[in-house]
Structures are given as structure tokens and as C-alpha cells.
């Protein structure tokens, strides 16, 4: 088996094994920790679709993470206070069912990505990075001033959202939900990467002239990729808010955007499973270094710097070597 | 609504703008000459402010504190350039963003480690405190007025330097064609370090000046950094003129927006709704401005290359 | 008079004070190889960009297959049948030779917005791609990463990708550049046969190739066509000799 495939499988097995072991050892904290890694992984897989495959350096992806979180927060808030979201022109009630919340989070994030992408993709290079950052800030400040939903203090959700037939308050069952979603997302992204769209998108990243010379339009490819990317990150946001039963504007901050980028780069940009490794590594560092010092971000910064300067391909680059062309 | 208040707010906007210009000028030069997207600028701003606070507390002299801010930021800038930034010039934008983001983490948490999370004190000197009387019976903070003057003086100095001195010529040439000036025998390495140090010094200077009216604490540089980026994008990468105009535009938009928008909305909405809608729109207004400029001019107002 | 496939009329383009293209007119007829030669700096890249798309002329128009393509984008013109190869190889470096060729076939077939198919197992695309690779002689290298290829092999790949587009005309920008003697020889033979499939506008510096292959030659100097005609006419033309061929006697 190719090195990369072995690594992928190993990673997924590890992420499953730890909570199972923790469940037997009755250490729910470890289960929650792994869930956190899984949710971050989904966010990273989302960003990687635009960044790794499309070459779009979006420094505002926290927007989608936060929008997904607030979609969940707002719906659940109205559900728990028994007030409707809207009464005119028609009644919209809140909800705390995951099966309602996830599609809402996905659709809202995709629409936001459409709007932001349509405007931002008219620029290139540094301007693109800046305009995505600026849009991120726009939404960030907007949420801070939206006092109806907690503003700067955020919104607490008392009960975890419901999934038919499961007790979602149980850490292990919630973990399984997130893990299955990660697996589904990875499967979809893997197929997309090897599809017609994927071939053309990844070509555009390498050489836009080439794509135009074969009769295709890079802007359209990028826009679709951006929407898919936003939707996936939005789903992660909804799960994250659910995990913590709390959503706040911090989810939209540019620091969060930077962190999502860290997941991607630590694992290896452009590798389908890269963000999974990156998120897992990040959680490991957060847990181990964070235990050592309150100022562990200094070490994180040093490690990130080291990776960027000396180990550009991330974990996958180190362990699986140069990316072999698929198929 | 009093005219006095409006003029005061306009002056505040102008003051905010020229201080932003100090940050943006350095950023745009670094972008323009080295093609580097640089997030460390916010940390250099912070370092300048901290250096000023420490020296002011130790010596009691504001002038010494300002000198310290320039020196500390320049030294930090040179250090960072030689050890890290140099390796990034040939890398793609993603690497530059991530590497400089990593530096932010190191600087911010490092500063918090050394100084703690509580703000330091830095006050304007006695000879600049208090108020002055302006025409139309307006009383305005002497310190803020001097910031406007200082900012405009620095702008003039920069324009002169770029237009009239040899280093200015090299900077302009470097912006146009990096490979060419290397071939012409200009020491690129030294030029880049100098440009970076200049930008750093400007940032540190701004940090110290603003630190006297706001608080000197960890993370103070980040909101300013983002705004400086917005200014650079609006003004156009590599253009000092664009940075000045962009900065003043942004400063005025932000200050006047926060002042006027709630009032505007109170004409149609209830007071509490007006305030919240108004202030949220005000904080978003700068980004709306930027998005608007980019739609019409995708390379900023004066961005050419 | 057979209608030309490509009809360039009066293209003029200035950059500030510099006139890069001055009232350039030329055409490309079915079954021919029309070579465009000229010294460096004559404005060949500017001209190609105005024909293939990406640069809007100040005046003049480009007609392709009877249609005015002047307002159309590069991608649209490619879809209409312009098969362009680039002077500096413009291929996806991280992809294999086969992936690059399949990319061309995919672009030509259209329907790129499919997200779940296994594109590299698509028999139709693979057949087109393999066919093109065989024609240029790269089929043994199909699994090689493009960045591992030699410069000359990348030029061959460019031509292969252009083939998959089944173009109505080829715009080839210095395809010989960087090829050794054997490679040039092979490519000359290949292009000779290719003109039957679709005519070629051939921008070239390699005079052997030009004099062997061209049905017509146009000479571009300082943005203007100073001469246009058969190989013999151009060889004998004194303006061309002085402006371009210099002291060399080319027999």
C-alpha cells in the first residue's frame, strides 16, 4: 500500500482507538479531547479544499466556522427559550435537532462563501488574502455588536442538540457522531479531488494559463471550491459550538482563522487527510505544552515557524514523502 | 447635534488616520519593495509602546521614551528580518502569512510572559497635556493635536525621502523591478533590511504615541495591524501617497461613522436599536469601504504594479 | 479563394508611448503552415496574446472560423478551437504526463463540474489522451511527473495537450525552443503531417524548421509586418535580409 494511504488509515484508527480506550478506562476527558480534534479536523478539511486544492489563501475562514456556530447557537437558543426566531411573514421556530441544524449551518455558510467569494475572487494574491481577512473582521465585529445573541459575551446552550436514538450528552456517543461526519466528509473530499472538477481545480492552482488554454474558466472553479470549503467549515463550526455548548464571536476572530490554517499546514497542505493529522497534532500540543505553561502559544509559534521554514510539507510531507500523483 | 462636536470628531478621525499612516507606510513599503506580506508589524508597534513605557517610567522623559520606541522597534525589526524574514522573500504568500503569524504568537505570548497581562502606564508629558483653543471656540486635546502635526511631518519626511534621496530612488526602483536593481549593483540584502527597519521604527513610534492615550498592553497591535492592512489595500500596495489618503479615509470613516451612524438611525429607529445598529454598522463600515474600493479598483486607489 | 480559419485585421496596440503592434494583418488558411518570424523584441508575444486572448487591442479585430472573437475571453476562444502552445511551457508541473493530457481532453469535452467520477479512469478521456501522447512519442512517459521531464519533453507534452483539444487551428509559440537536433527533426516531421489536421500559425526562431515547413512566412519587425510571402520570396527580400537575417547567408 502507498505510504500515504497507510498513514491515512493509521490516523483514522488512532482517532477511533483513543476514545474507545478512554471509554473503557472511564476517562471521559480524553474522549472530549479527541472529539475536539475531530471537529478541528473537519474545519481544516474544509479550508484545505480551497487552500490546498485551489491555492486560495483565505485568511477569513473563521467566518464560516463562526456562522455555523451561530446558526446552531441561534436555533438552539430559540428552542430552549421557547421563542420563535421570526413571526412575520411566517413563523420560524428554533430547533435543537442536529438533523435540522446541520443543513442550516451548511447552507448559510455556503451562501456566505458565495457572496464573499464572488467579490474576493475578483482580486488576486495579496489583495485576496487581505479582502478575505477584512470580510472576516466585518462579520466578527457584527457578531460582537449583535447583543440579542450575547454580543461579546457569547451564547450558552444548556443542552446538547438531539440526534434521534442517541444520548448526545454522553461524550462517547457525541464523539461517534463527529467521527462519522469526519469520515463522510473525507470520503466526499477524496472523491472530489479525483473527479473532473478536482483535476481542473488543482490544475488551476498550478497554472491558470493552462486551464484557460483548455477552455475552462478558473474563476468559476475557484468560486465553487470556495463554497464547498465554506460549507464544510460551517458544519465544523456547528459541531464545535455543540461540543462546548457555547458560541461566541471569538469563533470568527482572525486568530481562529490563523489556527485553522495551522491545522492545515501542520498536516500538509493539499493532502486530503492532512488536516486530520494537523488537528490531532495541534490538540496534542495544546494538551501537553498547555499543561507545561500558560504561555504555550510561544512554543506553538516556534513549532509553526519551524514547520514553515524547514518542513513545508507538514507531517505528511515528512512521513509520506513527495506527493505521488494520484492514479 | 453641535458643530463643535462634529469638528472635534473630525479632528479625532484625522488623528487616528495619521497614526494609522505610520503603520501603513511601513507595511506598504515592505509589500512594495520586498513583495512580503508581513503580520509582525503589529508586534513591532507593541514593542515600541512597551519600550516607551519602560523608559518613561525609568527616566521620566517622554522624549527619551520616544527615542527608545524607535530604537527598540528598529532593533527588533532588524533581528527578525535577519533571522526569519530573509528566508521568506522567495516563498509564496501562504508561507509568509503563516511564518509571520507564528512570530505574532511568539512575540505576544512572550511579552505577556515577561510583563504579564496588566497594562503598563504611559502618559503624555506635561508640556503636551491639557487643551488648546482653536478657532470657532473649539477646545481640543493638545496631545492629539500634536499627534496630527507629528504624523503629517513624518508623512512629509517620507515623501521627501522617497522623492529626493538616493535610498528613496533605490526603493522606487526596487518596487518596479527587483532583479534589475540587483543587477545594477545595489546591495539588495542591505536595502531590504533597511526598509524593514524603517517600517519597524515607524510602527514602534506609532505604538508609543498612541500608547500615551490608550493603554500599553499585549495585543494592542493587532487591531491596528488589520486596519493598516485595510489602508494599504485601499491605497494600493507600494504607494505612500495611497497609504496617507487611505489612512485618513479609514480614520475619518471609523470615527465619524461611530459618531454619526447611531444618530442617523435614531431618526428612524428607537434609541436602543439605533445605537446597536448604528455602532455595529460603524465598526463594519471600514470593511465595507475597503470592499467597495476593491470592487471598483481591484488594485487599490493608487496601486499600479 | 478559400476562407481563412484565422483572420487578423489591423491589430494595433500601444503601451504608453511604445507601439507594440502597428496595424498587423495576417491570415491562416486551411492546410497551411504560416510562419511568423522576427527578431527579439519585435512584439510577437503581444501579438499572440491579442490573437489567443488576454490582451485587448486598441484597434483591429480577430476573426476565427468566420466569427469575430475580439470580445471573447481566452477560454472561449480555446473552446471555439484555438489550440495554443506556450513559449514557456505552461503545463501543470505536479501532474503526471497523463494527467496533463487528460486535462486537455477533459477541457475539450466539457462538463467539468462533476464531483464524484474517477476522471483518471474515464475510458473516453484516456483514449484521447493516450492517442495524443502516442502521436508526439511520449507514451512511455505517461506516469512521469511533469517536473521530472526534460525541457524538450515538456514541449512535446504541450503539443500533445493541444492535440487533445481537436483544434481548428494551432497557435504555436516557438515549439522548437530547447529541443536538440533529434527532437527538432522529429517535431518538424510531426508538424509537417499535422497541417492536414489543422493549419498552424508557427512562431519560430529556428530557421531550418521555418524554411522546411512554411507555406508562407510573415516577418514582424518593431511591431509591423514588413514582408509576407513564400519561402523564396522572403529569402530574396532585401528588407528582410537587412532587418533580420543580417550578414548570414541562408541557403
Short mmCIF file of C-alpha atoms in Angstrom, two decimals, chain A residues 85-92:
data_model
loop_
_atom_site.label_atom_id
_atom_site.label_comp_id
_atom_site.label_asym_id
_atom_site.label_seq_id
_atom_site.Cartn_x
_atom_site.Cartn_y
_atom_site.Cartn_z
CA UNK A 85 -36.99 33.25 15.57
CA UNK A 86 -39.39 35.11 13.43
CA UNK A 87 -43.10 35.67 13.49
CA UNK A 88 -43.72 37.60 10.33
CA UNK A 89 -44.22 36.90 7.44
CA UNK A 90 -44.24 33.33 8.67
CA UNK A 91 -43.30 31.64 11.91
CA UNK A 92 -39.86 30.10 12.26
#
